[in-house]
mmCIF file of C-alpha atoms in Angstrom:
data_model
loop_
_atom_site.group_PDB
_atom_site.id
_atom_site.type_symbol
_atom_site.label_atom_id
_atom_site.label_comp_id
_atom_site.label_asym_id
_atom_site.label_seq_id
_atom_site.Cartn_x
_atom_site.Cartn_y
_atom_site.Cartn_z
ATOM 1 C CA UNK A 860 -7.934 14.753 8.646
ATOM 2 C CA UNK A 861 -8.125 10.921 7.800
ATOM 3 C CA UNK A 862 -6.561 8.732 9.877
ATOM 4 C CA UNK A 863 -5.717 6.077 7.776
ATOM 5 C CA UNK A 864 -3.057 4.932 5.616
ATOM 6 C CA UNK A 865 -2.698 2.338 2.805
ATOM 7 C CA UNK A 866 0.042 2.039 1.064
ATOM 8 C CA UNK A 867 2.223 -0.997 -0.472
ATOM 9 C CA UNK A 868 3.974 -3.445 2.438
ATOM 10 C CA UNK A 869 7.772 -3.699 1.998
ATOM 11 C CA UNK A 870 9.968 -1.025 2.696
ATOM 12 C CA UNK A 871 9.800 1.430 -0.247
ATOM 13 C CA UNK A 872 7.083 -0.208 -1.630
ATOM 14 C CA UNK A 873 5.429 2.479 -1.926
ATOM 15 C CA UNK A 874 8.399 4.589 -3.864
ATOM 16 C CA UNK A 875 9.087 2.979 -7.075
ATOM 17 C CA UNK A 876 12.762 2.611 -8.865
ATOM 18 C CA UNK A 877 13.215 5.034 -11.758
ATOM 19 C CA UNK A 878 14.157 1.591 -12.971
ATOM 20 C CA UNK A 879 11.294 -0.183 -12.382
ATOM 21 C CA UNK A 880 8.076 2.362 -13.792
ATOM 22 C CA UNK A 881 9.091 5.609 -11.612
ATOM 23 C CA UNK A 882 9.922 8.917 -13.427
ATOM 24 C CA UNK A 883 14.042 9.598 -13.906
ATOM 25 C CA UNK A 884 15.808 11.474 -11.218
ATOM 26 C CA UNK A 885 17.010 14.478 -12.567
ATOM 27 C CA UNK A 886 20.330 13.368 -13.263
ATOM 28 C CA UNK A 887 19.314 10.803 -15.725
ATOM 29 C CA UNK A 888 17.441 13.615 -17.732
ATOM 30 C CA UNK A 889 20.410 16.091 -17.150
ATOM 31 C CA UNK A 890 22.676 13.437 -18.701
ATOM 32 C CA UNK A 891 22.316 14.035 -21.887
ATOM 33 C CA UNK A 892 22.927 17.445 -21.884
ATOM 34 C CA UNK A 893 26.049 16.935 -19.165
ATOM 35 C CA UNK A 894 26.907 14.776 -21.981
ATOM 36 C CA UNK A 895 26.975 16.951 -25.172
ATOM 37 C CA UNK A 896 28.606 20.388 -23.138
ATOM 38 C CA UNK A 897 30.847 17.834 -21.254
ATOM 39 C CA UNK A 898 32.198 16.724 -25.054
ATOM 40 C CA UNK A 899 32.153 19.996 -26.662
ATOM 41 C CA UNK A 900 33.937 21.598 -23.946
ATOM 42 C CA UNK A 901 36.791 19.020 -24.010
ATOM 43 C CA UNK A 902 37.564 19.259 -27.859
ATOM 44 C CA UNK A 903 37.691 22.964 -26.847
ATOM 45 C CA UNK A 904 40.123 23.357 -23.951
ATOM 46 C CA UNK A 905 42.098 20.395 -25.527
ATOM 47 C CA UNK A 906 45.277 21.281 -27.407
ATOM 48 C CA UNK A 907 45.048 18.021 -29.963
ATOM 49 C CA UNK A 908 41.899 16.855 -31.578
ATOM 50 C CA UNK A 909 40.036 14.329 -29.430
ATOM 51 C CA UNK A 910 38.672 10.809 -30.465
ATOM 52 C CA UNK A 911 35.760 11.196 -28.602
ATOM 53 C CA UNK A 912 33.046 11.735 -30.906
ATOM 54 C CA UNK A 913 31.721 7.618 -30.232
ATOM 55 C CA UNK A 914 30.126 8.970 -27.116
ATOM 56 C CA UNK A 915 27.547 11.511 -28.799
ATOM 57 C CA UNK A 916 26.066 8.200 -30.107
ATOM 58 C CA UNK A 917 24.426 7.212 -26.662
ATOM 59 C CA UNK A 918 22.970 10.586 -25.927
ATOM 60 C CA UNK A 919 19.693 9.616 -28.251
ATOM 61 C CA UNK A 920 18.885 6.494 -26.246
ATOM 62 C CA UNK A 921 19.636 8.411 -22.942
ATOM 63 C CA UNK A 922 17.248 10.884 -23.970
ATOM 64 C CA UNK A 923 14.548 8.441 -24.282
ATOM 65 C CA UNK A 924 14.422 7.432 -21.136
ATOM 66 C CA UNK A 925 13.211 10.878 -19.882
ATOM 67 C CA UNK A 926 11.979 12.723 -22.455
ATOM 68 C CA UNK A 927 9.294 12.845 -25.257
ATOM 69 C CA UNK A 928 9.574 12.657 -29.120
ATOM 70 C CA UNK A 929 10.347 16.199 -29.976
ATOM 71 C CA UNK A 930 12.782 16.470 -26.945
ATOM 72 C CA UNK A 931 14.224 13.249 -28.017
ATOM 73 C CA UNK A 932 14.462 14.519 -31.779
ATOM 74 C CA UNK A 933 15.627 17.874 -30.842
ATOM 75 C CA UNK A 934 18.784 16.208 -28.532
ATOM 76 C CA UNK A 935 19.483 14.030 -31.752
ATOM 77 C CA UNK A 936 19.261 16.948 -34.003
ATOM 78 C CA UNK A 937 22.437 18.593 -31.595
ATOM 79 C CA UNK A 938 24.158 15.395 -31.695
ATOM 80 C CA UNK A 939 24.057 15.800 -35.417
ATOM 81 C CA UNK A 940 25.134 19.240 -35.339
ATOM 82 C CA UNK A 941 27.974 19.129 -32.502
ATOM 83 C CA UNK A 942 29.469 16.305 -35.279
ATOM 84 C CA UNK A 943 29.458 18.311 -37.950
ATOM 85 C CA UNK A 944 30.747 22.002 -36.436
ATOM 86 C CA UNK A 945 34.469 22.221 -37.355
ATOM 87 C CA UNK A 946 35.543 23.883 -34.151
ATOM 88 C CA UNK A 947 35.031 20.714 -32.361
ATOM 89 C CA UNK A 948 37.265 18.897 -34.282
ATOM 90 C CA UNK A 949 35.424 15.036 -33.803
ATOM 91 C CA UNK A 950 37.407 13.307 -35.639
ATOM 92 C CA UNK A 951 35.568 14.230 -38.689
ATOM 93 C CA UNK A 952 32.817 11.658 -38.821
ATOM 94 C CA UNK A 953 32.948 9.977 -42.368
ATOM 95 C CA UNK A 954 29.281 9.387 -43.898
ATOM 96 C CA UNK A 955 28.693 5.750 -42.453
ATOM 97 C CA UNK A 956 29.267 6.871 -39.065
ATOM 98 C CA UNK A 957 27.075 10.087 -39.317
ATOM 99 C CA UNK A 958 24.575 8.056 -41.119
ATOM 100 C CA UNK A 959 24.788 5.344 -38.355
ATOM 101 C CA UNK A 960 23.723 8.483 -35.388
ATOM 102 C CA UNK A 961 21.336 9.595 -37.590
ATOM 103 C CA UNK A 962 19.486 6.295 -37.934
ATOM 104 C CA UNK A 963 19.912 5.513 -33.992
ATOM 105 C CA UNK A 964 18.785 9.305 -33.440
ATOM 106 C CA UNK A 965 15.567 8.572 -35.617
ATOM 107 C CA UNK A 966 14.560 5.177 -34.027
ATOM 108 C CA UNK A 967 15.173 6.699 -30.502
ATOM 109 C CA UNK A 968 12.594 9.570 -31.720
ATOM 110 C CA UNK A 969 10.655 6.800 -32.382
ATOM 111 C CA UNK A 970 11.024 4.298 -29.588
ATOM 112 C CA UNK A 971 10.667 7.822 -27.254
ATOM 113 C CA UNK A 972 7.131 8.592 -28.791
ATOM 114 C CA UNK A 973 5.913 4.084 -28.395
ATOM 115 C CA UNK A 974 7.413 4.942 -24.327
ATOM 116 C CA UNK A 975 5.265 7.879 -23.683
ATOM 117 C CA UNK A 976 2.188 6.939 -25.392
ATOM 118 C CA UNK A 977 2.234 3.549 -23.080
ATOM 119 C CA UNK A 978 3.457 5.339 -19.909
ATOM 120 C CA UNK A 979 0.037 7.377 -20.456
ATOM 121 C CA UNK A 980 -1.900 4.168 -20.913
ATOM 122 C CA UNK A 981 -0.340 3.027 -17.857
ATOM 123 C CA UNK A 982 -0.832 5.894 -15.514
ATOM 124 C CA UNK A 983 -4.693 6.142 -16.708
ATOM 125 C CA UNK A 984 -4.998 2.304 -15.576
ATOM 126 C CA UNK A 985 -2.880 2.981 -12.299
ATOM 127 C CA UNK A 986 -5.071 5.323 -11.831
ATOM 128 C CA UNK A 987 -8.722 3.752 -12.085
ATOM 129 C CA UNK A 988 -7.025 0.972 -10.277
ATOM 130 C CA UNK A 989 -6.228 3.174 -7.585
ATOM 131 C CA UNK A 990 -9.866 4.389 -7.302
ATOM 132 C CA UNK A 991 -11.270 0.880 -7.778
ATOM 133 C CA UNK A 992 -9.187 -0.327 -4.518
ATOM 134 C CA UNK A 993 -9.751 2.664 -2.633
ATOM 135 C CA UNK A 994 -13.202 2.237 -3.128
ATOM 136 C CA UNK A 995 -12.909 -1.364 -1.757
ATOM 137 C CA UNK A 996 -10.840 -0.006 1.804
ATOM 138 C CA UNK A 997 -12.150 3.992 2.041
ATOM 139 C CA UNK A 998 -10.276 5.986 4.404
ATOM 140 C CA UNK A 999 -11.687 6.177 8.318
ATOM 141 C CA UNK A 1000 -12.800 8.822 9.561
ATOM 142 C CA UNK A 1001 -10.735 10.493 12.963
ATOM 143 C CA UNK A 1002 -13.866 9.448 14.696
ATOM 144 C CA UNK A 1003 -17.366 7.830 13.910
ATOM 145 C CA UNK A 1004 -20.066 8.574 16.527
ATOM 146 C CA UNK A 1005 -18.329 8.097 19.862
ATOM 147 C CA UNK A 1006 -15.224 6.070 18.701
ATOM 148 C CA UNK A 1007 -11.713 7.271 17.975
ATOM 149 C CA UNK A 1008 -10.007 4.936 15.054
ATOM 150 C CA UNK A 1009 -7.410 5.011 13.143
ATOM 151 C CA UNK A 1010 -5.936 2.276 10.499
ATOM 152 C CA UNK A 1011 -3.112 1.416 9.173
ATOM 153 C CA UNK A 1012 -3.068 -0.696 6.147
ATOM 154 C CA UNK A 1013 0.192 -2.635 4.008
ATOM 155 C CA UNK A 1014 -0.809 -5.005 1.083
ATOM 156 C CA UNK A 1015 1.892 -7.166 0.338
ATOM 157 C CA UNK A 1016 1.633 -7.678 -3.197
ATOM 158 C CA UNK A 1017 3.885 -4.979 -4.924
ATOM 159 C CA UNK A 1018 1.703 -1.884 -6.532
ATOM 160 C CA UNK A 1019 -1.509 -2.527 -4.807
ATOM 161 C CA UNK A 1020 -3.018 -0.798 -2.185
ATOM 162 C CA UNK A 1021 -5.313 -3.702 -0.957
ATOM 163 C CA UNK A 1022 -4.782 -7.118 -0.652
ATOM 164 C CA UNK A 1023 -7.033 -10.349 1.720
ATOM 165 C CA UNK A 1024 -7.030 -8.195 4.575
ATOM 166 C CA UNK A 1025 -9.803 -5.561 5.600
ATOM 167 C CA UNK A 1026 -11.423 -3.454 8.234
ATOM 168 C CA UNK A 1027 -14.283 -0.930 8.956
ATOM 169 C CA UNK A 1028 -16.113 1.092 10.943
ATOM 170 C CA UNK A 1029 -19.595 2.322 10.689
ATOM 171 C CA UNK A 1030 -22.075 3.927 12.674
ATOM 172 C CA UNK A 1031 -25.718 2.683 12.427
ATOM 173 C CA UNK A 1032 -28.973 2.243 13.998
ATOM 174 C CA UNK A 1033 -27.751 -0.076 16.749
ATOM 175 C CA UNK A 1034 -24.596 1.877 16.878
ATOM 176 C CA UNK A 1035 -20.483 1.668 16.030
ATOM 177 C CA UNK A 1036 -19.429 -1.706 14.750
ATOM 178 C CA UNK A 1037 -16.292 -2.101 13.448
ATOM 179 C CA UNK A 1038 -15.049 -5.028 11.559
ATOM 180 C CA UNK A 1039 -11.423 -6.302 11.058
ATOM 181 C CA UNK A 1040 -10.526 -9.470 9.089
ATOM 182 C CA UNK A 1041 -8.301 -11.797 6.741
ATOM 183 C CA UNK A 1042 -9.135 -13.462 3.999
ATOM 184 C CA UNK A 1043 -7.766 -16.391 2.439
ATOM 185 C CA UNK A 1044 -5.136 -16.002 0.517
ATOM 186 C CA UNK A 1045 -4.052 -12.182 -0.516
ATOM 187 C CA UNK A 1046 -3.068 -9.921 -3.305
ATOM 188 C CA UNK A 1047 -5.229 -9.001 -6.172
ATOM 189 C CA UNK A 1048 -6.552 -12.850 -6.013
ATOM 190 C CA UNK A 1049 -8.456 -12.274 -2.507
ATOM 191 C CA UNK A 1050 -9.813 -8.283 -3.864
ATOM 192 C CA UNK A 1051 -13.352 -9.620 -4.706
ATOM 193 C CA UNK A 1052 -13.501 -11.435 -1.193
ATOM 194 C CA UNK A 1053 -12.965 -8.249 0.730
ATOM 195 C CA UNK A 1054 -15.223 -6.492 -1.397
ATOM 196 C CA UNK A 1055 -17.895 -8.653 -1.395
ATOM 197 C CA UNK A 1056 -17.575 -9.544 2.808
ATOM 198 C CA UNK A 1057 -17.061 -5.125 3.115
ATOM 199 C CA UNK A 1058 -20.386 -5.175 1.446
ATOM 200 C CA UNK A 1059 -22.763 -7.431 3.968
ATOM 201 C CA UNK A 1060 -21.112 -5.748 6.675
ATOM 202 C CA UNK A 1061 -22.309 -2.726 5.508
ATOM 203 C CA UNK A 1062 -25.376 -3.970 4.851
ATOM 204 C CA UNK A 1063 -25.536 -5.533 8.095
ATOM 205 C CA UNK A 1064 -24.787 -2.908 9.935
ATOM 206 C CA UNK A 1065 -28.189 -1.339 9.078
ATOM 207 C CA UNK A 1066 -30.060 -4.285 9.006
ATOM 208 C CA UNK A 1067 -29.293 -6.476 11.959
ATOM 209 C CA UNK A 1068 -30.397 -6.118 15.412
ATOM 210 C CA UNK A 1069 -27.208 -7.473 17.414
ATOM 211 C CA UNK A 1070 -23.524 -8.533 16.653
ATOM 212 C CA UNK A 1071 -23.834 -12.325 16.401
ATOM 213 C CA UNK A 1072 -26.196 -11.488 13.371
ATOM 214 C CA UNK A 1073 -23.492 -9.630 11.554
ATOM 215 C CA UNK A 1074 -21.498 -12.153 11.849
ATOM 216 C CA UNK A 1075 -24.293 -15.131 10.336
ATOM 217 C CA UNK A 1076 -24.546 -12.527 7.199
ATOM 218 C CA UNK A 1077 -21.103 -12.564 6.788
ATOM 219 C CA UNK A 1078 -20.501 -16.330 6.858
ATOM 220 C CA UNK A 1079 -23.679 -16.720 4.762
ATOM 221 C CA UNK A 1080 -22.033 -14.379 2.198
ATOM 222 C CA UNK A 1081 -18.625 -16.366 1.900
ATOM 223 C CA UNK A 1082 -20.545 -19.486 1.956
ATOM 224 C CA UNK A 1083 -22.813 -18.515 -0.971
ATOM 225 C CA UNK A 1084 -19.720 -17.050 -2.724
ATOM 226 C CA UNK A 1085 -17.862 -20.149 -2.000
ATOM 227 C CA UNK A 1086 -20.188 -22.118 -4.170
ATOM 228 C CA UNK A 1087 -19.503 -20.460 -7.278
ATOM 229 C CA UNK A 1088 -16.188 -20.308 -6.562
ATOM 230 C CA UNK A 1089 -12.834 -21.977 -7.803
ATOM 231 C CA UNK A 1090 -11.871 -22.066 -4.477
ATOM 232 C CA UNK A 1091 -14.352 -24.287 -2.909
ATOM 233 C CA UNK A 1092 -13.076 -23.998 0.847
ATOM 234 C CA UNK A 1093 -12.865 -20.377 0.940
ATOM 235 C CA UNK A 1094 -12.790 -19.023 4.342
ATOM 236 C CA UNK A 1095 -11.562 -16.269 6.229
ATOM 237 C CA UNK A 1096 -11.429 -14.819 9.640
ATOM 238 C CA UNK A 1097 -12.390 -11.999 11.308
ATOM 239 C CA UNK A 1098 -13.284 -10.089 14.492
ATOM 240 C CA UNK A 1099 -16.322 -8.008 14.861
ATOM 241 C CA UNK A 1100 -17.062 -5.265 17.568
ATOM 242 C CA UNK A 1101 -19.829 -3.323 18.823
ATOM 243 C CA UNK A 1102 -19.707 -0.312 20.519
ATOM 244 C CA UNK A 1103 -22.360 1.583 23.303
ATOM 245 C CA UNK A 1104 -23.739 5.080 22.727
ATOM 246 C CA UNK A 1105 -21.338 6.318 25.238
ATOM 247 C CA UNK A 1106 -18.407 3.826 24.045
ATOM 248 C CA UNK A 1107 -18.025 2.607 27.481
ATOM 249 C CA UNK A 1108 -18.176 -0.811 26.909
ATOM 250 C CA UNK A 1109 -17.746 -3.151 23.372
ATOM 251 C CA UNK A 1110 -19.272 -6.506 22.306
ATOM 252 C CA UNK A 1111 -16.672 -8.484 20.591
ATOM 253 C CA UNK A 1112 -17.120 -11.920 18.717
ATOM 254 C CA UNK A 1113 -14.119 -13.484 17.173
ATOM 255 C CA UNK A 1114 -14.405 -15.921 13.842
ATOM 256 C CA UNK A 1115 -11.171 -17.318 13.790
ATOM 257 C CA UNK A 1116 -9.095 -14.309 14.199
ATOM 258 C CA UNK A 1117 -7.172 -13.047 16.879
ATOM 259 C CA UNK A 1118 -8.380 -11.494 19.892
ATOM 260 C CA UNK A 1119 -7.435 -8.049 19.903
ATOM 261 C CA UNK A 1120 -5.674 -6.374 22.598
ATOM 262 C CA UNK A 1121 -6.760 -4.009 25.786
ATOM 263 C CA UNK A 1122 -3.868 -1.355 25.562
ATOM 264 C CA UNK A 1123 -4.576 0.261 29.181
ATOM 265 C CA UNK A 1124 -2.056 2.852 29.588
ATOM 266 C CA UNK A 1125 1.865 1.184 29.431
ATOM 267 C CA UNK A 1126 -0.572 -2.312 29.676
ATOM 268 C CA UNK A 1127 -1.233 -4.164 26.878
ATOM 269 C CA UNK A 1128 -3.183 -7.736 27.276
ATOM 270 C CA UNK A 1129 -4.724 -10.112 25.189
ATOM 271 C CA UNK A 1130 -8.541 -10.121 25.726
ATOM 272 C CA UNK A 1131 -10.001 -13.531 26.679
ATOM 273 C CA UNK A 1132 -12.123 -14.067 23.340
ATOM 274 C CA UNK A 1133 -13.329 -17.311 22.900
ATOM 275 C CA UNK A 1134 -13.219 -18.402 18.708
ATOM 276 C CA UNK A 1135 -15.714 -19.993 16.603
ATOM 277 C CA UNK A 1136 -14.642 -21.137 12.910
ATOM 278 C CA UNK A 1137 -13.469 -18.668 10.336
ATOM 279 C CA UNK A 1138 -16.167 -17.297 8.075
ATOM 280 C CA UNK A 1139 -17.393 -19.553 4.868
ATOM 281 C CA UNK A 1140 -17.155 -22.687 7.198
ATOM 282 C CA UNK A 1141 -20.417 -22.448 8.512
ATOM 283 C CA UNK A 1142 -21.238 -21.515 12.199
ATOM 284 C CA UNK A 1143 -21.115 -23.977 14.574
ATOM 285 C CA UNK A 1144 -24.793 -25.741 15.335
ATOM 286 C CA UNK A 1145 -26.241 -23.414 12.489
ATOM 287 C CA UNK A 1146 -26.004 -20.617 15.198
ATOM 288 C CA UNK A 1147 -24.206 -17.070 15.593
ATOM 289 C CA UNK A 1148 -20.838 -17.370 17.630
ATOM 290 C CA UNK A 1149 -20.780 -16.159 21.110
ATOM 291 C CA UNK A 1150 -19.402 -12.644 21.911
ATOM 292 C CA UNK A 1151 -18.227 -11.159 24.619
ATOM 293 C CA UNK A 1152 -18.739 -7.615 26.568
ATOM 294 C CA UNK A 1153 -16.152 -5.764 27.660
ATOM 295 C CA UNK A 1154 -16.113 -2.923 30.049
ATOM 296 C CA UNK A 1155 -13.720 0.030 28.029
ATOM 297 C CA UNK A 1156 -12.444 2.749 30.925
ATOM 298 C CA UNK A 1157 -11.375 6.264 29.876
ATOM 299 C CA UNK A 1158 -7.676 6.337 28.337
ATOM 300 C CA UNK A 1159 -8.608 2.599 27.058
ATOM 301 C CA UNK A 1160 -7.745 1.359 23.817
ATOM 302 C CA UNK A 1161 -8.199 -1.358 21.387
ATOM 303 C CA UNK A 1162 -5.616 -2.535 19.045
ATOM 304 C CA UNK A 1163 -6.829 -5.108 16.541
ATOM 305 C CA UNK A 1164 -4.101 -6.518 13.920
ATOM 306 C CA UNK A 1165 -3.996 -8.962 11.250
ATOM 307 C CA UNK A 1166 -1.404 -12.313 11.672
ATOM 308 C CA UNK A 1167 1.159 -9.874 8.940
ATOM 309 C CA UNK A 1168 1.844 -8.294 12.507
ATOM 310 C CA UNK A 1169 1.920 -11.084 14.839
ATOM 311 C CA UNK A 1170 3.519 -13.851 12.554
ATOM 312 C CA UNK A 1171 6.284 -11.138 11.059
ATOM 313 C CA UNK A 1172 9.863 -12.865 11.839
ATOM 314 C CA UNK A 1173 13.359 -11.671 12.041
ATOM 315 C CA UNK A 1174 16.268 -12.835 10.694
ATOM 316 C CA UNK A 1175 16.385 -15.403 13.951
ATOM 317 C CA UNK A 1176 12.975 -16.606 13.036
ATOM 318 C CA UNK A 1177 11.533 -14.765 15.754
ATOM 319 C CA UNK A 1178 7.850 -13.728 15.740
ATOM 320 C CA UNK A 1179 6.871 -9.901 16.328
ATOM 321 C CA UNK A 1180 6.392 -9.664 20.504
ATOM 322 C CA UNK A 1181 3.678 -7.526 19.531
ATOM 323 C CA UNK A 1182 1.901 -7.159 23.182
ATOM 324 C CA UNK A 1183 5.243 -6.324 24.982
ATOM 325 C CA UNK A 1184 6.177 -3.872 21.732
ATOM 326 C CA UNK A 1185 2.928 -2.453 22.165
ATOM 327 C CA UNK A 1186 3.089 -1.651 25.532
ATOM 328 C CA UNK A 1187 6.009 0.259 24.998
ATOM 329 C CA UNK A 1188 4.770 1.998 22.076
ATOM 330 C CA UNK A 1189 1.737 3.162 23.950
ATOM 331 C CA UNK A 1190 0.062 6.825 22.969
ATOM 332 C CA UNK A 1191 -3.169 8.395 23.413
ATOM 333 C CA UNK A 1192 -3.499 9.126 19.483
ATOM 334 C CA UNK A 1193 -4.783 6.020 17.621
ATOM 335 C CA UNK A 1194 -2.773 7.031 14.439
ATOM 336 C CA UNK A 1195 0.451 7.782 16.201
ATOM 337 C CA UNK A 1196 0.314 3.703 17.738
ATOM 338 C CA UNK A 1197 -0.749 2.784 14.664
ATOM 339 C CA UNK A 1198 2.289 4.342 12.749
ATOM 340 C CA UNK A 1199 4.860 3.492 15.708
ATOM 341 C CA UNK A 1200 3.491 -0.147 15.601
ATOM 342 C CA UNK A 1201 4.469 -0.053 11.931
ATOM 343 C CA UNK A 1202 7.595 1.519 12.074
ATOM 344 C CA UNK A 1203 8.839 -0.902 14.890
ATOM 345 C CA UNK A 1204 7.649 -3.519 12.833
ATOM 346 C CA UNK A 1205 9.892 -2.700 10.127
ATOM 347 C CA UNK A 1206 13.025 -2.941 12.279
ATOM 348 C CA UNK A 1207 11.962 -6.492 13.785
ATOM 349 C CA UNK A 1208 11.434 -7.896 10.243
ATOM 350 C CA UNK A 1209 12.441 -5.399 7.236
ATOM 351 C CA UNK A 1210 10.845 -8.003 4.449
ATOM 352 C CA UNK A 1211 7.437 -8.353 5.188
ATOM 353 C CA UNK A 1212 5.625 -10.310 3.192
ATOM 354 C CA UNK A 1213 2.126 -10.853 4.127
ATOM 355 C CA UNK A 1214 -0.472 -8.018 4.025
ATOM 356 C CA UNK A 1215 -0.138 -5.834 7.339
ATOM 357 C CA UNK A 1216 -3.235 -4.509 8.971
ATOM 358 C CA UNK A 1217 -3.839 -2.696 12.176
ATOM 359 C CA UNK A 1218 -7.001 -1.023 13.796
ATOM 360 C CA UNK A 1219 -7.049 1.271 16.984
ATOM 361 C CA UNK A 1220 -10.199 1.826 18.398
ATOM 362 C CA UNK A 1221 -11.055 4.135 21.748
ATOM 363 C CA UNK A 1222 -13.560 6.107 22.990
ATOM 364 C CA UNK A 1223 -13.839 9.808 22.186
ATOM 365 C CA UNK A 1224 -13.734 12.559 25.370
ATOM 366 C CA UNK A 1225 -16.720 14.334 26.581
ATOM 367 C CA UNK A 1226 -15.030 17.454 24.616
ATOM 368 C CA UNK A 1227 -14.893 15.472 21.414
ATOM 369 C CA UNK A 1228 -11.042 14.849 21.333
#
């Protein structure tokens, strides 16, 4: 089972409006046939001739919005037919007015076959899309070596799935580092940033001997990528962590971001991480950042976020209390504080509009749970 999540950040993001790309609820495709029995059963049961015939005329442009060509052409075809049978008795449609459904019945065929040929097109590119930004942010694993994690993960930007912000964890030869981070900016703009910094780390991870290294490649990758930028002062921040073999105790070094929090049981404090400059603005005296150890007892837990959690506002202009929230949302599953976080989020400030990103990091039990 994965335990993360990444889906779009506003409420219902994630579900689309019929009218806005979704598939038709099955009302809108049932209306066209509501409409024709609804008709024909009213100029039956009806003891004088109705003048209702006018509303067969929308059923053809109803029918496009949920069906295909031939469906389309076979409703219009009905329409055509219900006009024309006697027993109906619609106002006998003279030849401009039959002529008139036919033509709107044929350009609807049309207009029917242009939709589904480019909602086709459209889903194909949704869908490499899709795999392109999953490929950025891959799911986490329920546990790498000793560590527990879950993430949770929000881009703002409508119909994405990533945005600036980003996270991992890997296991390597000098063990579990995990990485979370912002990056200037967000939406599809910041994509190659995240992709590019997700890469060194990676890299780094296998290459570099102790955390403060990770963190030089990392700035040295933003500030080469700077360079050949538009954006000549791009930055961003991040916090890095690594873990012992027995996940006892973390290394954490903060650039820019942050600190995360110590959730220990209903407890929930800031650690005391000192910060060096964002990443892409050069480290300080040409040198890695310091870090920090930190002793991690059983039960303990880390919860690292991006400022879409802390900075989110109500309709006061409140910010997010998110160390006394998170005290109170405290649970021994990483996903479960991860989703309760979110969903508690959502009540403190329903329009969120920065990318939202949360990490939970704790070490695994002796039994593997």
């Amino acid at each position: 089972m994965n335990r993360v999540t990444v889906e779009p950040a506003r409420p219902d993001r994630g579900r689309r409006g019929w009218l806005r790309g979704a598939p038709p609820p099955w009302w809108v495709r049932a209306l066209p046939v509501v409409l024709i029995a609804g008709v024909c059963t009213a100029t039956l049961i009806s003891p004088d001739p109705l003048d209702i015939g006018f509303l067969l005329g929308a059923i053809p442009p109803l029918a496009v919005l949920s069906y295909g060509p031939w469906a389309t052409a076979l409703l219009g075809a009905a329409v055509v037919a219900v006009l024309n049978v006697p027993a109906f008795h619609l106002d006998s449609p003279g030849n401009t007015d039959l002529l008139t459904i036919v033509f709107v019945a044929v350009l609807s065929v049309f207009v029917s076959y242009v939709r589904s040929h480019r909602d086709a097109q459209l889903d194909l590119e949704r869908t490499v899309a899709e795999a392109a930004q999953r490929a950025v942010v891959p799911p986490l694993p329920e546990r790498v070596g000793a560590v527990r994690c879950a993430g949770l993960y929000r881009a703002a930007q409508r119909g994405t799935l990533v945005g600036g912000d980003f996270f991992d964890v890997r296991e390597g030869p000098y063990g579990v580092r995990a990485v979370l981070g912002d990056v200037q900016g967000h939406g599809l703009s910041a994509i190659s940033t995240v992709a590019s910094l997700l890469g060194a780390f990676r890299e780094a991870v296998l290459d570099q001997p102790d955390l403060e290294s990770v963190a030089a490649r990392l700035d040295r990758r933003l500030v080469t990528d700077s360079a050949s930028s538009r954006y000549p002062e791009l930055f961003a921040t991040a916090v890095l962590l690594e873990f012992s073999p027995d996940a006892r105790s973390v290394r954490l070094v903060s650039c820019g971001h942050p600190a995360p929090l110590l959730l220990r049981g209903r407890e929930a404090t800031e650690v005391e991480l000192t910060a060096c400059l964002p990443l892409g603005l050069g480290l300080p005296g040409g040198g890695p950042p310091a870090g920090l150890t930190l002793r991690l007892e059983p039960g303990h837990s880390l919860f690292l976020a991006s400022d879409g959690v802390s900075e989110a506002r109500d309709g006061d202009g409140a910010f997010y209390p998110l160390p006394d929230r998170l005290a109170a949302l405290a649970d021994s599953d990483p996903a479960v504080l991860a989703e309760r976080v979110w969903t508690d989020l959502l009540r403190h400030c329903p329009a969120v509009v920065d990318d939202v990103t949360m990490l939970v990091l704790t070490s695994a039990s002796p039994d593997g749970r």
